[in-house]
XYZ file of C-alpha atoms in Angstrom:
524
model
C 125.103 106.252 88.044
C 127.985 106.342 90.528
C 130.756 103.865 91.102
C 129.609 103.400 94.703
C 126.127 102.316 93.721
C 127.506 99.938 91.143
C 129.889 98.412 93.664
C 126.877 97.803 95.901
C 125.102 96.224 92.958
C 128.032 93.962 92.174
C 128.136 92.699 95.741
C 124.449 91.864 95.480
C 124.890 90.290 92.083
C 127.824 88.231 93.330
C 125.367 86.534 95.678
C 122.864 86.017 92.869
C 125.561 84.528 90.685
C 126.626 82.170 93.452
C 123.040 81.065 93.963
C 122.758 80.441 90.235
C 125.862 78.279 90.260
C 124.553 76.198 93.142
C 121.235 75.686 91.384
C 122.664 75.013 87.955
C 125.976 73.359 88.679
C 127.467 73.480 85.187
C 127.682 77.288 85.171
C 131.148 78.663 85.887
C 130.821 82.297 84.874
C 129.200 84.077 87.812
C 130.833 87.368 88.761
C 133.215 85.677 91.135
C 134.700 83.770 88.220
C 134.014 85.722 85.046
C 136.169 85.587 81.938
C 138.646 88.399 81.190
C 136.372 90.358 78.854
C 133.427 90.414 81.245
C 135.695 91.360 84.129
C 137.164 94.203 82.076
C 133.646 95.540 81.448
C 132.862 95.352 85.161
C 136.113 97.145 86.001
C 135.236 99.940 83.571
C 131.876 100.417 85.238
C 133.464 100.406 88.696
C 135.887 103.131 87.578
C 132.970 105.315 86.520
C 133.284 104.594 82.785
C 129.710 103.394 82.612
C 128.949 103.928 78.891
C 132.154 102.104 77.896
C 131.393 99.215 80.291
C 127.807 98.887 79.121
C 128.857 99.027 75.473
C 131.409 96.297 76.082
C 128.834 94.097 77.818
C 126.411 94.569 74.913
C 129.171 93.553 72.523
C 129.797 90.409 74.551
C 126.101 89.570 74.382
C 126.218 89.903 70.602
C 129.120 87.441 70.657
C 126.977 84.932 72.587
C 127.999 85.583 76.210
C 124.792 84.913 78.167
C 126.315 85.988 81.502
C 126.987 89.450 80.083
C 123.260 89.610 79.313
C 122.443 88.562 82.887
C 124.704 91.300 84.234
C 122.961 93.865 82.048
C 119.568 92.594 83.213
C 120.602 92.984 86.830
C 121.945 96.470 86.175
C 118.635 97.468 84.628
C 116.802 95.924 87.602
C 118.687 98.201 89.940
C 118.748 101.437 88.001
C 116.027 101.593 85.340
C 112.745 103.428 86.020
C 109.178 102.366 85.286
C 108.721 104.805 82.393
C 111.654 103.772 80.178
C 111.140 104.170 76.445
C 113.901 101.898 75.182
C 113.285 98.191 75.824
C 117.048 97.748 76.199
C 116.742 99.634 79.452
C 114.428 96.983 80.907
C 115.678 93.861 82.719
C 113.231 91.656 80.791
C 114.962 92.453 77.489
C 118.323 91.177 78.731
C 116.939 88.194 80.604
C 115.290 87.100 77.380
C 118.634 87.530 75.609
C 120.407 85.455 78.251
C 117.824 82.675 77.988
C 118.229 82.597 74.201
C 122.008 82.150 74.567
C 122.180 79.447 77.240
C 119.830 76.452 77.479
C 120.570 75.891 81.145
C 119.822 79.495 82.047
C 116.646 79.237 79.964
C 115.427 76.591 82.426
C 115.759 79.046 85.299
C 114.123 81.782 83.227
C 111.083 79.670 82.387
C 110.791 78.400 85.935
C 110.477 81.993 87.110
C 108.082 82.860 84.300
C 105.787 80.059 85.452
C 105.367 82.076 88.626
C 104.955 85.453 86.889
C 108.456 86.582 87.819
C 111.781 87.510 86.312
C 114.961 85.802 87.562
C 115.561 88.757 89.905
C 112.337 87.804 91.706
C 110.336 90.826 90.527
C 106.805 90.388 89.256
C 106.448 90.774 85.474
C 103.031 91.328 83.921
C 104.073 89.811 80.602
C 105.527 86.636 82.115
C 102.751 84.286 81.027
C 102.663 85.613 77.466
C 106.428 85.203 77.177
C 106.273 81.707 78.668
C 103.582 80.722 76.171
C 105.715 82.116 73.337
C 108.881 80.293 74.426
C 107.112 76.995 75.034
C 105.232 77.218 71.738
C 108.426 77.847 69.786
C 110.156 74.887 71.394
C 107.077 72.674 71.062
C 106.727 73.425 67.345
C 110.405 72.531 66.947
C 109.595 69.061 68.274
C 110.819 69.424 71.860
C 108.772 66.758 73.650
C 109.314 68.200 77.106
C 108.215 71.638 75.880
C 105.109 70.081 74.325
C 104.202 68.552 77.687
C 104.884 71.801 79.519
C 102.829 73.756 76.982
C 99.963 71.317 77.477
C 100.229 71.787 81.231
C 100.454 75.567 80.742
C 97.115 75.613 78.914
C 95.526 73.088 81.260
C 96.165 75.271 84.300
C 95.289 78.573 82.651
C 91.659 78.711 81.503
C 91.995 82.287 80.219
C 94.312 80.918 77.503
C 92.341 77.741 76.826
C 88.873 77.686 78.342
C 87.853 74.324 76.848
C 91.233 72.603 77.430
C 91.312 71.750 73.717
C 94.830 73.121 73.170
C 95.988 71.578 76.439
C 94.871 68.094 75.435
C 96.251 68.535 71.909
C 99.760 69.280 73.156
C 99.635 66.638 75.880
C 98.572 64.053 73.304
C 101.403 65.162 71.009
C 103.940 64.736 73.808
C 102.360 61.423 74.814
C 102.907 60.093 71.294
C 106.626 60.455 72.018
C 106.194 58.610 75.342
C 106.642 61.656 77.548
C 105.933 60.409 81.111
C 104.699 63.742 82.490
C 102.249 64.183 79.611
C 100.966 60.629 80.047
C 100.474 61.235 83.760
C 98.526 64.468 83.186
C 96.298 62.754 80.639
C 95.696 59.914 83.070
C 94.786 62.434 85.749
C 92.485 64.286 83.335
C 90.486 61.205 82.370
C 90.443 59.870 85.925
C 88.887 63.140 87.132
C 86.258 62.910 84.391
C 85.578 59.299 85.385
C 85.013 60.376 88.993
C 82.839 63.341 87.972
C 80.658 61.424 85.529
C 79.305 58.476 87.471
C 82.350 56.394 88.439
C 81.521 53.448 86.198
C 84.685 51.284 86.466
C 84.055 49.836 83.019
C 83.573 53.204 81.303
C 85.713 54.455 78.437
C 86.934 57.291 80.658
C 88.157 54.810 83.261
C 89.885 52.731 80.591
C 91.617 55.782 79.123
C 92.810 56.884 82.551
C 94.209 53.437 83.295
C 95.925 53.170 79.912
C 97.690 56.507 80.342
C 98.709 55.769 83.922
C 99.999 52.359 82.868
C 102.165 53.800 80.109
C 103.514 56.502 82.437
C 104.234 53.885 85.105
C 106.111 51.687 82.642
C 108.243 54.698 81.677
C 109.194 55.269 85.318
C 106.849 58.120 86.248
C 106.661 57.935 90.055
C 103.536 60.117 90.260
C 101.542 57.560 88.274
C 102.398 54.590 90.475
C 99.785 55.125 93.175
C 96.754 55.904 90.962
C 97.685 53.034 88.630
C 98.089 50.575 91.520
C 94.735 51.650 92.973
C 93.024 51.086 89.626
C 94.587 47.617 89.470
C 93.431 46.843 93.019
C 89.857 47.983 92.409
C 89.439 46.728 88.863
C 88.887 50.221 87.461
C 89.335 50.582 83.703
C 90.020 46.859 83.313
C 90.331 43.628 85.240
C 91.751 43.690 88.774
C 95.370 42.570 89.043
C 96.163 42.169 92.735
C 99.645 40.692 92.256
C 100.813 43.524 89.998
C 99.286 46.138 92.296
C 100.993 44.592 95.332
C 104.323 44.580 93.496
C 103.981 48.305 92.690
C 102.951 49.184 96.242
C 105.937 47.304 97.676
C 108.354 49.052 95.316
C 106.889 52.408 96.330
C 107.231 51.551 100.018
C 110.880 50.568 99.592
C 111.877 54.090 98.569
C 113.760 56.022 101.246
C 111.486 58.152 103.433
C 108.353 56.776 101.734
C 106.417 57.055 104.997
C 102.969 57.490 103.470
C 103.450 54.559 101.071
C 104.665 52.335 103.918
C 101.657 53.228 106.039
C 99.282 52.655 103.135
C 100.786 49.225 102.425
C 100.582 48.294 106.114
C 96.879 49.179 106.157
C 96.286 47.151 102.980
C 97.779 44.078 104.673
C 95.918 44.599 107.958
C 92.529 45.615 106.520
C 92.601 42.949 103.791
C 90.107 44.865 101.678
C 92.081 44.268 98.489
C 95.355 42.537 99.375
C 95.380 39.192 101.239
C 95.582 39.605 105.027
C 99.179 39.410 106.243
C 99.670 40.545 109.842
C 103.444 40.089 109.838
C 103.870 42.186 106.694
C 101.514 44.791 108.140
C 103.629 45.013 111.301
C 106.821 45.263 109.242
C 105.563 48.211 107.183
C 103.976 49.996 110.165
C 107.329 49.843 111.931
C 109.173 51.051 108.813
C 106.820 54.033 108.689
C 107.489 54.727 112.364
C 111.244 54.595 111.780
C 110.921 57.246 109.079
C 108.697 59.575 111.077
C 109.061 59.101 114.813
C 107.211 62.319 115.572
C 103.961 61.545 113.749
C 101.038 61.126 116.132
C 98.921 59.870 113.243
C 101.266 56.959 112.487
C 101.693 56.084 116.155
C 97.948 55.957 116.730
C 97.440 53.896 113.576
C 100.092 51.486 114.859
C 98.416 51.320 118.278
C 95.096 50.525 116.581
C 96.820 47.755 114.626
C 98.347 46.242 117.781
C 95.029 46.321 119.657
C 93.276 44.681 116.704
C 95.828 42.045 115.714
C 98.433 41.300 118.390
C 98.176 38.770 121.213
C 101.394 39.861 122.925
C 101.118 41.645 126.272
C 104.067 43.903 125.410
C 102.284 45.056 122.264
C 99.083 45.798 124.139
C 101.018 47.763 126.755
C 102.786 49.752 124.018
C 99.474 50.520 122.334
C 97.941 51.622 125.641
C 100.873 53.945 126.333
C 100.548 55.577 122.888
C 96.793 56.034 123.222
C 96.958 57.527 126.707
C 99.534 60.090 125.551
C 97.409 61.374 122.667
C 94.084 61.210 124.484
C 95.678 63.707 126.861
C 96.354 65.937 123.842
C 92.735 65.640 122.672
C 93.514 63.668 119.517
C 90.134 62.299 118.455
C 91.655 59.309 116.634
C 93.221 58.262 119.967
C 89.750 58.424 121.558
C 88.561 56.020 118.876
C 91.285 53.468 119.677
C 90.624 53.834 123.409
C 86.950 53.165 122.711
C 87.905 49.989 120.851
C 90.026 48.937 123.843
C 87.035 49.279 126.189
C 84.745 47.627 123.668
C 86.968 44.547 123.268
C 88.576 44.454 126.706
C 92.046 44.499 125.145
C 94.300 46.824 127.125
C 91.390 48.253 129.159
C 88.400 47.153 131.207
C 85.626 45.891 128.965
C 82.748 48.332 129.374
C 80.201 49.158 126.678
C 79.203 52.471 128.285
C 82.779 53.745 128.575
C 83.440 52.598 125.008
C 80.372 54.517 123.816
C 81.562 57.621 125.692
C 84.939 57.565 123.944
C 83.317 56.854 120.566
C 81.122 59.917 121.128
C 84.172 62.049 121.957
C 85.970 60.758 118.849
C 82.914 61.610 116.742
C 83.293 65.290 117.612
C 85.840 65.293 114.776
C 82.764 64.813 112.506
C 84.690 62.311 110.363
C 82.214 59.905 108.814
C 84.113 56.834 110.042
C 83.983 58.042 113.654
C 80.321 58.994 113.361
C 79.522 55.480 112.119
C 81.414 53.907 115.026
C 79.551 56.098 117.513
C 76.180 55.277 115.981
C 77.001 51.568 116.009
C 78.019 51.724 119.688
C 74.866 53.660 120.661
C 72.655 51.247 118.730
C 73.648 48.526 121.203
C 72.498 50.550 124.217
C 69.134 50.944 125.923
C 67.568 54.371 126.260
C 68.621 54.962 129.853
C 72.156 53.791 128.990
C 72.368 56.367 126.196
C 71.355 59.087 128.630
C 73.959 57.807 131.075
C 76.645 57.979 128.381
C 75.661 61.558 127.523
C 76.133 62.495 131.158
C 79.553 60.805 131.136
C 80.518 62.800 128.039
C 79.438 66.086 129.598
C 81.365 65.294 132.781
C 84.474 64.426 130.734
C 84.279 67.719 128.818
C 84.082 69.694 132.049
C 87.234 68.020 133.359
C 89.003 67.961 129.978
C 87.784 70.892 127.812
C 88.549 70.844 124.104
C 91.674 72.947 123.353
C 91.110 76.012 121.157
C 93.193 74.709 118.243
C 91.304 71.387 118.258
C 87.970 73.192 118.448
C 89.001 75.333 115.475
C 89.644 72.219 113.397
C 86.280 70.795 114.428
C 84.576 74.067 113.508
C 86.329 74.069 110.139
C 85.165 70.522 109.427
C 81.633 71.420 110.483
C 81.560 74.397 108.119
C 83.026 72.386 105.260
C 80.436 69.616 105.710
C 77.627 72.171 105.807
C 78.496 73.391 102.327
C 78.822 69.803 101.085
C 75.295 69.006 102.327
C 72.666 69.608 99.649
C 69.991 69.750 102.342
C 71.691 72.440 104.455
C 69.465 75.439 105.117
C 70.409 79.037 104.386
C 70.574 79.614 108.111
C 73.016 76.721 108.510
C 75.139 78.095 105.691
C 75.164 81.576 107.185
C 76.353 80.134 110.498
C 79.055 78.186 108.665
C 80.146 81.338 106.841
C 80.572 83.149 110.147
C 82.723 80.280 111.421
C 84.898 80.416 108.306
C 85.290 84.208 108.524
C 86.320 83.977 112.180
C 88.884 81.282 111.407
C 90.129 83.138 108.322
C 90.788 86.291 110.314
C 92.743 84.102 112.747
C 95.028 83.118 109.872
C 93.525 79.716 109.013
C 94.495 79.199 105.363
C 91.966 76.410 104.797
C 89.166 78.704 105.887
C 90.462 81.449 103.580
C 90.478 79.018 100.664
C 86.953 77.781 101.438
C 85.301 81.185 101.726
C 85.193 82.135 98.002
C 83.364 78.967 96.937
C 81.178 79.044 100.045
C 79.987 82.587 99.313
C 79.524 81.689 95.644
C 77.250 78.777 96.603
C 75.064 81.337 98.397
C 75.042 83.606 95.324
C 76.963 86.298 97.213
C 79.163 87.253 94.269
C 80.830 90.308 95.751
C 81.790 88.557 98.983
C 83.083 85.613 96.960
C 85.299 87.926 94.896
C 86.423 89.702 98.062
C 87.689 86.513 99.689
C 89.172 85.266 96.431
C 91.242 88.446 96.362
C 92.246 87.962 99.986
C 93.172 84.337 99.289
C 95.425 85.341 96.401
C 97.105 88.249 98.158
C 97.711 86.695 101.582
C 99.187 83.386 100.475
C 102.472 82.553 102.219
C 103.801 80.072 99.634
C 106.994 81.066 97.837
C 105.514 80.994 94.362
C 101.983 82.138 94.989
C 98.550 80.841 95.868
C 98.051 79.122 92.533
C 96.987 79.914 89.006
C 93.486 78.558 89.481
C 92.744 80.993 92.296
C 94.224 83.919 90.379
C 92.120 83.184 87.306
C 88.982 82.696 89.339
C 89.477 86.147 90.788
C 90.217 87.659 87.368
C 87.056 86.099 85.945
C 84.997 87.359 88.868
C 86.475 90.862 88.710
C 85.729 91.180 84.978
C 82.006 90.876 85.708
C 81.960 93.658 88.308
C 81.012 97.275 87.760
C 83.497 100.059 88.471
C 81.625 100.869 91.655
C 81.790 97.248 92.786
C 85.507 97.067 92.042
C 86.039 100.164 94.134
C 84.107 98.555 96.981
C 86.211 95.419 96.585
C 89.439 97.389 96.813
C 88.348 99.329 99.898
C 86.897 96.330 101.735
C 89.834 94.028 101.042
C 92.616 96.269 102.392
C 91.816 96.081 106.135
C 90.939 92.384 105.917
C 94.212 91.584 104.150
C 96.109 93.422 106.888
C 94.284 91.458 109.595
C 94.952 88.120 107.897
C 98.607 88.938 107.236
C 99.046 89.980 110.866
C 97.512 86.698 112.032
C 99.749 84.722 109.679
C 102.863 86.557 110.842
C 102.001 85.764 114.473
C 101.854 82.068 113.563
C 105.375 82.278 112.097
């Protein structure tokens, strides 16, 4: 181990230390600002006295200096080999030491373990086992936050807790100490069961979900606000409480950059399905949402729809028309829907039932159920020859304004997704949908990649399902991985395969992974 290579290492580590300080602001002992003893050890190493420097660092670790342990871990990351016999020559050994000596560094350590990595970013096969061990120790010592995290650990990892019994046990333990995150996860758990098992709003499952969400909300858990407010609005798990729900929704919308919450509140006031109709409040919250996200076509079109439906002012109608015309030109199907409403009502456009039906038909190419219903309603008002006339108008429009490739891809994706949601879909329909998903997946469409494993599984094509599960896991572009659920699904599938099938899986996946990664890189 030469001085030159160690100097290179120290430059690299200086950056890592700086990053650590930025992330965990209380730390003041990165290499740029080490204490005298640590600096002396580094100087020894830089002068070629490696054994003396390492021995000094180990002594500092024994005295409780966690940063000395981090330095040793980084040294081992750079210079240890894969076949070391002494665990002290592995980075994991020293990272574990560092985490045991400094609570703040332990947070970073466990955060990385959650994603199967060491703090240096390298994958570590034993990460989950170590995370379980650390969380269990802290949980048994009465650390409420660790109890909640351990419950979440088991909940997301079926190979450790297939029945979720341990997950619920630890979440309940943390909930007894009023841990907001545990209460939220329990609320989510029982709400999912309520949805899966009949959606009876008076069921015990619904009541449990509401109780947990309510407690989490009262303790300030922001994630519980929306599901709790929705249960209050709809009378799920107890009596409806419109005033309390409205209060929660307003508080959510007041948060800086709460664009989605502002839009949702605006729609509540304009649609009047649950909250009392209040056009002025709807306008206020639509405009707040627009202020926060000027570039969102979705919000602009929603606002245009609101103006067409509720405003009597000519300036508002003109503004709505301008918005709609812009996005119709970009083939936004929701803009077609608003334009159809304009022709249907005569607000902002010439009143014409046939033209309205044409635009409703174009909007319905999105295959969204709401647009399909609007199209069917419009066509139900027409005579037979008028329907044929509208179809000719649609065909003429498509010749002059063909659907852009990216829009067509989204329509194809929706079509494939709906096919596999339809219990009456034929095998031929499913095979066609599979081909659509494969084509989109090889073009780098992540949604298609994620849909393929379950789609193949529904057709009892186990090997193809495992193949695309592997591709989904290995081609994910997220920083911390595709997700534990996908990884475990693949592991469970792979365990059931023969050696010959695993070999086939390995050989078939390699070229497909390269194609998908190439497509994804071109998108970047």
